[in-house]
PDB file of C-alpha atoms in Angstrom:
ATOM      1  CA  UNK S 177     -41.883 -60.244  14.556  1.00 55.00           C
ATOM      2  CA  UNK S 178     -41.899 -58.540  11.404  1.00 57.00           C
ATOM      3  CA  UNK S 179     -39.150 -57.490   9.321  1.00 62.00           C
ATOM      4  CA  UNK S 180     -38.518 -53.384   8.876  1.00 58.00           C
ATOM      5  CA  UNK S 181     -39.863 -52.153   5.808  1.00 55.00           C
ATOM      6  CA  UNK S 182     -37.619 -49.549   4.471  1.00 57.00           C
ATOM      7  CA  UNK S 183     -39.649 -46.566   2.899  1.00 60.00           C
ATOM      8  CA  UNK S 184     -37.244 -44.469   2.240  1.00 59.00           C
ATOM      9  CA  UNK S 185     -34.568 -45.239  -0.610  1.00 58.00           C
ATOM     10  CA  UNK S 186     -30.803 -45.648   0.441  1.00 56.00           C
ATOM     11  CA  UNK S 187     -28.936 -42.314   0.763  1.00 61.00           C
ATOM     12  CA  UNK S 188     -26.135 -43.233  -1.240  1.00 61.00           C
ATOM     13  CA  UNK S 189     -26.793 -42.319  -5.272  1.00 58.00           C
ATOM     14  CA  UNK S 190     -25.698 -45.190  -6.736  1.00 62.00           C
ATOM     15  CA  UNK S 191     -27.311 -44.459 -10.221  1.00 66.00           C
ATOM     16  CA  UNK S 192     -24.745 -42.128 -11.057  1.00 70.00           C
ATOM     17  CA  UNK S 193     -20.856 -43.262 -10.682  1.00 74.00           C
ATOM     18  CA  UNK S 194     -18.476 -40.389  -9.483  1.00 80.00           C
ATOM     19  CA  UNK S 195     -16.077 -40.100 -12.611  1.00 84.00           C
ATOM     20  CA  UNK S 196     -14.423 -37.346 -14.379  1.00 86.00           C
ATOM     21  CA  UNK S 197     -16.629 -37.536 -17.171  1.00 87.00           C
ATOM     22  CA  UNK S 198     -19.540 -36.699 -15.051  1.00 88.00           C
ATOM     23  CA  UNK S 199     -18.191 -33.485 -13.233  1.00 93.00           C
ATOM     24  CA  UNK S 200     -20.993 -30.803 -14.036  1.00 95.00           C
ATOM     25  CA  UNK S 201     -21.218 -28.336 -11.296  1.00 96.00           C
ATOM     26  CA  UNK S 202     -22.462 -24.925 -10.984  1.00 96.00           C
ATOM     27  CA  UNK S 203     -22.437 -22.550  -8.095  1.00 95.00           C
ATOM     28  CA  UNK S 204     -23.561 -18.958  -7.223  1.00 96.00           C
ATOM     29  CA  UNK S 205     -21.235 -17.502  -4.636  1.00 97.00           C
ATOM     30  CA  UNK S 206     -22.068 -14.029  -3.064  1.00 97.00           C
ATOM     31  CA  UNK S 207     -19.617 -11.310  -4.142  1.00 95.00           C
ATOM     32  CA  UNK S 208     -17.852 -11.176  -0.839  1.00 95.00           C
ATOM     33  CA  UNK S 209     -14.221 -11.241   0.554  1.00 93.00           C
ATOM     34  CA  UNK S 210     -14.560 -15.051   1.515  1.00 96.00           C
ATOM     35  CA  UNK S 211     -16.068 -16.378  -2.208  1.00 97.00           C
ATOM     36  CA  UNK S 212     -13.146 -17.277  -3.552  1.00 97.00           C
ATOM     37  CA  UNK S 213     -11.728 -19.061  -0.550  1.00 97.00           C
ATOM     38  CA  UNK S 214     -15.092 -21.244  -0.575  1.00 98.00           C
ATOM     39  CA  UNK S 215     -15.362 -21.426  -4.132  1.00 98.00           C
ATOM     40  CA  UNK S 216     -11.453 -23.510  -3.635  1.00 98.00           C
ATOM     41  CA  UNK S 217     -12.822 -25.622  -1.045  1.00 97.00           C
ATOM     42  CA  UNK S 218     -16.073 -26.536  -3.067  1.00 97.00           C
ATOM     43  CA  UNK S 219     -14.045 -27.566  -5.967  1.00 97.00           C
ATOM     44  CA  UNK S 220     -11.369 -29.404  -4.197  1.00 97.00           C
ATOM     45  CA  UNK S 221     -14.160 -31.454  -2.424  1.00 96.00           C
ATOM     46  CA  UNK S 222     -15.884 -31.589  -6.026  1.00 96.00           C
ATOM     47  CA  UNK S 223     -12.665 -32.747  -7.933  1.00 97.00           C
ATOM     48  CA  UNK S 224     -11.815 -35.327  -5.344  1.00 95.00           C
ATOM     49  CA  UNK S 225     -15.189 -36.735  -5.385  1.00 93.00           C
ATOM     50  CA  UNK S 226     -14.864 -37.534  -8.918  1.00 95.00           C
ATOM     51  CA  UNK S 227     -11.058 -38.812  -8.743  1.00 94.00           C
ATOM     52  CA  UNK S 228      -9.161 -36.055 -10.056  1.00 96.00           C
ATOM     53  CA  UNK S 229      -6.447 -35.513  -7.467  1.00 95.00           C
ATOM     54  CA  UNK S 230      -3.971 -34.875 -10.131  1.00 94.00           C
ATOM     55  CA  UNK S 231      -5.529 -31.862 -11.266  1.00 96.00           C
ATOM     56  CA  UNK S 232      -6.648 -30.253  -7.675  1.00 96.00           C
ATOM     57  CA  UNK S 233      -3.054 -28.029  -7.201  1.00 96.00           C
ATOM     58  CA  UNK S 234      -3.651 -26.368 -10.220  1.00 97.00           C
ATOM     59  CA  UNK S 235      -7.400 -26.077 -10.127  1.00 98.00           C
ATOM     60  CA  UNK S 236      -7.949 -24.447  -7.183  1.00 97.00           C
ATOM     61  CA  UNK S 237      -4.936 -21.856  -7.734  1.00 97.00           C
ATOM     62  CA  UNK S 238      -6.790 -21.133 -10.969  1.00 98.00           C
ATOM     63  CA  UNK S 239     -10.660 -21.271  -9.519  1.00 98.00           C
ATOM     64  CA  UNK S 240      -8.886 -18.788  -6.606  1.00 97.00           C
ATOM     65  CA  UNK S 241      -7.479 -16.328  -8.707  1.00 97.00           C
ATOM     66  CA  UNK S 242     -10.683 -16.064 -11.396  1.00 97.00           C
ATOM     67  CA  UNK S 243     -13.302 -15.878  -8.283  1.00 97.00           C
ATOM     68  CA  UNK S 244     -10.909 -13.523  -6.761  1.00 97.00           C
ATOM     69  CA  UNK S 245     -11.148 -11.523  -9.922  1.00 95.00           C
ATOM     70  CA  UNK S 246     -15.182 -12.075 -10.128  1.00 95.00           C
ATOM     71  CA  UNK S 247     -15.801 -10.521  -6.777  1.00 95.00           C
ATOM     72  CA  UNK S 248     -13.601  -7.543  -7.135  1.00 94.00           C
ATOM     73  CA  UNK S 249     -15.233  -6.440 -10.632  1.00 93.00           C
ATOM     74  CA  UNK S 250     -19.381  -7.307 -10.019  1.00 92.00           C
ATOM     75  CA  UNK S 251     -21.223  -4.497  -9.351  1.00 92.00           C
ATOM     76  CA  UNK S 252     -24.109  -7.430  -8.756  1.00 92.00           C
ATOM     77  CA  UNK S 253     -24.389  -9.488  -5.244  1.00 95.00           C
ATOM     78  CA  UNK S 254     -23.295 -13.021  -7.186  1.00 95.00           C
ATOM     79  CA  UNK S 255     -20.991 -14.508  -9.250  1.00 95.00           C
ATOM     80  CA  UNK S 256     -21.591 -17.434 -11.001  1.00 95.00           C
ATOM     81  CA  UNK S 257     -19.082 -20.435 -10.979  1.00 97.00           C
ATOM     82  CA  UNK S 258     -18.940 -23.705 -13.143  1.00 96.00           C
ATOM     83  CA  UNK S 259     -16.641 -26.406 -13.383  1.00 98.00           C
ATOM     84  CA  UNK S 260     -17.371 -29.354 -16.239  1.00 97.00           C
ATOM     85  CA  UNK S 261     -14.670 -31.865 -17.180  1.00 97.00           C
ATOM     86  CA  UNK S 262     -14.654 -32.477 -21.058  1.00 95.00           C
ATOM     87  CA  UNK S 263     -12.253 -33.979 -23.275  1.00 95.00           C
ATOM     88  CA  UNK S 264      -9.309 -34.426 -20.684  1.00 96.00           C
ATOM     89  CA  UNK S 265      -9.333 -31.225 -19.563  1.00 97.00           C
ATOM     90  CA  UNK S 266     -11.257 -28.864 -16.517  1.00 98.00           C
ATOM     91  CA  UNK S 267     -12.742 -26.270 -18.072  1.00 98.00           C
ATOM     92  CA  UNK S 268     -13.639 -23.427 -15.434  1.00 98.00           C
ATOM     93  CA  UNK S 269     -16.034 -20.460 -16.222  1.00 96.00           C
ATOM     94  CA  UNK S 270     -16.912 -17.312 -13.964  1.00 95.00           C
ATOM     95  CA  UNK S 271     -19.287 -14.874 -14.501  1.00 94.00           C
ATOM     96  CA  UNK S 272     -19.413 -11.386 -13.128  1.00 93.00           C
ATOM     97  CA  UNK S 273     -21.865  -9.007 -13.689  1.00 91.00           C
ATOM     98  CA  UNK S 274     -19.754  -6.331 -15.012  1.00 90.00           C
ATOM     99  CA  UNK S 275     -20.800  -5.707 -18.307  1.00 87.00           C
ATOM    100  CA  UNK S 276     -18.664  -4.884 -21.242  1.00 84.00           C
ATOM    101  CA  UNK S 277     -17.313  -1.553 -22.021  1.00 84.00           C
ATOM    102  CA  UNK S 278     -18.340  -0.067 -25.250  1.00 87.00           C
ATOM    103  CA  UNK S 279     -16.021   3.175 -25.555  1.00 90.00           C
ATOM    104  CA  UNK S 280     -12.927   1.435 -26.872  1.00 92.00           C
ATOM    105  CA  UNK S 281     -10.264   3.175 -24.231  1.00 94.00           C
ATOM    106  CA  UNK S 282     -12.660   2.192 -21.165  1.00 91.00           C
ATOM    107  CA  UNK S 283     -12.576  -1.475 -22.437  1.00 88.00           C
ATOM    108  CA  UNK S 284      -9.077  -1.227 -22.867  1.00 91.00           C
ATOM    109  CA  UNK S 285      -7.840   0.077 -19.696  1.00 92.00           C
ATOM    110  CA  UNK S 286     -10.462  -2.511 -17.935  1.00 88.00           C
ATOM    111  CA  UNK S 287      -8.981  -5.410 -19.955  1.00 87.00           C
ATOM    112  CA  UNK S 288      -5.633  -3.566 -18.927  1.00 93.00           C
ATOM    113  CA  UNK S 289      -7.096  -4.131 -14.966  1.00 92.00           C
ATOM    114  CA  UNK S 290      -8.359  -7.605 -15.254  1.00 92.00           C
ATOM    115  CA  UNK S 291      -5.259  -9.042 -16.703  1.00 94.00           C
ATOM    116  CA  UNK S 292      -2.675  -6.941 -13.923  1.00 94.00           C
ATOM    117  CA  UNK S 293      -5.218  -9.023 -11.212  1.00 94.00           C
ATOM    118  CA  UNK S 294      -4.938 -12.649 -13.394  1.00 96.00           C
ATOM    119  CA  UNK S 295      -0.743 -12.663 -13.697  1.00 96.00           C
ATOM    120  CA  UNK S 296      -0.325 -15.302 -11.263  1.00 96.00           C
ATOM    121  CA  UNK S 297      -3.482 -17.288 -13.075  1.00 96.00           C
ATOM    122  CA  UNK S 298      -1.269 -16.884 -16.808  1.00 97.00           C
ATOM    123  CA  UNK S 299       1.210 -18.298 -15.207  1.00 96.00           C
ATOM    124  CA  UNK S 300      -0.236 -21.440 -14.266  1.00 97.00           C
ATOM    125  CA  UNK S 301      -1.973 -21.770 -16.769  1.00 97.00           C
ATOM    126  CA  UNK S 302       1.200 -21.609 -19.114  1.00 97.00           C
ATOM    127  CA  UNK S 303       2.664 -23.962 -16.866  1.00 96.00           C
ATOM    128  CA  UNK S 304      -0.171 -26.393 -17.569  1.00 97.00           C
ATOM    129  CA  UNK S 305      -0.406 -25.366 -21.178  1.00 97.00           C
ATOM    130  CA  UNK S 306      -3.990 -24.625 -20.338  1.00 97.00           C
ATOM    131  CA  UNK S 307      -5.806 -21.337 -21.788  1.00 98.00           C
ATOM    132  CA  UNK S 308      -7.794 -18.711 -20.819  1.00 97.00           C
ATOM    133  CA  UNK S 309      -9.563 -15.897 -21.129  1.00 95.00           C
ATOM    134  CA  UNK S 310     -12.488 -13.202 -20.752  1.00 93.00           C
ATOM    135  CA  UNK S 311     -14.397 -11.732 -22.397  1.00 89.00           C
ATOM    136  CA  UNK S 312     -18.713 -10.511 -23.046  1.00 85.00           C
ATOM    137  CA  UNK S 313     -21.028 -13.366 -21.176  1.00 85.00           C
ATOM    138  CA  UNK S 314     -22.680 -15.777 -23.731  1.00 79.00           C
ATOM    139  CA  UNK S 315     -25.343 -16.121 -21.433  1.00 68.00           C
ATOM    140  CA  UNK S 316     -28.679 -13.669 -20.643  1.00 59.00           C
ATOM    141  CA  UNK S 317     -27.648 -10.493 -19.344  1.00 64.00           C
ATOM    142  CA  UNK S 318     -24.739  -8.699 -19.415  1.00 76.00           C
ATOM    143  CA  UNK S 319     -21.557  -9.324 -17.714  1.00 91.00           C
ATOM    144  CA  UNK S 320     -18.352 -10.880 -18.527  1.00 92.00           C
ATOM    145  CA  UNK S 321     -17.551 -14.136 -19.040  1.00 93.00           C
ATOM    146  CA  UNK S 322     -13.173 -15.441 -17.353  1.00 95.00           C
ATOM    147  CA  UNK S 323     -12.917 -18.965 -18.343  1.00 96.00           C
ATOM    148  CA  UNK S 324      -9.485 -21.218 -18.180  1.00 98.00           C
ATOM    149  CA  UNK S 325      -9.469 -24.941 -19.768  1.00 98.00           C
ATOM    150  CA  UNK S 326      -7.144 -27.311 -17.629  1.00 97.00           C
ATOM    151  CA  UNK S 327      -5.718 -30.126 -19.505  1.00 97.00           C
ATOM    152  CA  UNK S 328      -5.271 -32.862 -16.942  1.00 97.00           C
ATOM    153  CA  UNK S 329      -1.766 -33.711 -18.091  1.00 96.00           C
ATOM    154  CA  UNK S 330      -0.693 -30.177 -17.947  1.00 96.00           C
ATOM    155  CA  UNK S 331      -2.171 -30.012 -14.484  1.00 96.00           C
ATOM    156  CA  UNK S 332      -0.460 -33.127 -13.078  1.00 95.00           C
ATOM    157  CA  UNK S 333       2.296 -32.152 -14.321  1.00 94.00           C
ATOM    158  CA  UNK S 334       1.993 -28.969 -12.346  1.00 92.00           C
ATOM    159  CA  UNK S 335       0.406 -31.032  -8.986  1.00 85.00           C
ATOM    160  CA  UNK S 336       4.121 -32.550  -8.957  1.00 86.00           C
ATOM    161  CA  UNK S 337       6.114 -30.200  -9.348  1.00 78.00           C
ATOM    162  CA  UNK S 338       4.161 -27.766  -6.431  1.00 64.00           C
TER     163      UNK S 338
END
């Protein structure tokens, strides 16, 4: 009897090891209610594929609170999510489709907004001795660009302690 001749190639991508330094993901998320809650569970799945338990705690507290602050500003159907790990550190970046005020009291009082929603995310992230921010998207379009860089110490630190 012959042998089985196996057309298809194994399912398992074994070209590309699951590492830190090859965590590049990007997600669209609808603007709804329930984005932020998937947007943790995609990156704790994400971070744990590529062995960074010590930095899950904190990343998904800070990926929670940035998506949560994505959906509630976007007068678009999406936000935009992406998580790369560079230089010992998770760097997180939203976008929103809200663009930029350009009367300097309007901008104000919206910066004013956004960072009354993102207390809880300074927090952490001074606990972690991480930074963040917001400001104009880099990218096409308008919008607005929150973005928080993780060190990984910082963040085990703070998996630990929580």
């Amino acid at each position: 009897m012959p042998e089985a001749v196996t057309v298809c190639p194994h399912p398992v991508d074994t070209r590309t090891p699951r590492v830190p330094e090859n965590l590049a993901y990007s997600l669209t998320l609808p603007a709804a209610l329930a984005s932020p809650a998937v947007a943790r569970s995609a990156a704790r799945t994400i971070l744990e594929a590529h062995g960074l338990y010590d930095v899950t705690a904190a990343a998904i507290q800070v990926i929670g609170e940035l998506a949560a602050c994505a959906c509630l500003f976007t007068p678009s159907d999406n936000v935009y999510l992406s998580l790369r790990y560079r230089d010992d550190a998770l760097r997180i970046s939203l976008y929103d489709g809200h663009p930029r005020h350009t009367h300097r009291r309007l901008a104000a009082a919206c910066d004013g907004r956004r960072r009354s929603l993102l207390l809880l995310l300074a927090c952490v992230m001074h606990a972690c001795d991480g930074e963040w921010g917001f400001g104009a998207s880099q990218e096409a379009g308008d919008g607005t660009r929150l973005w928080a860089v993780l060190p990984r110490e910082g963040a085990r630190a703070y998996g630990q302690v929580a």
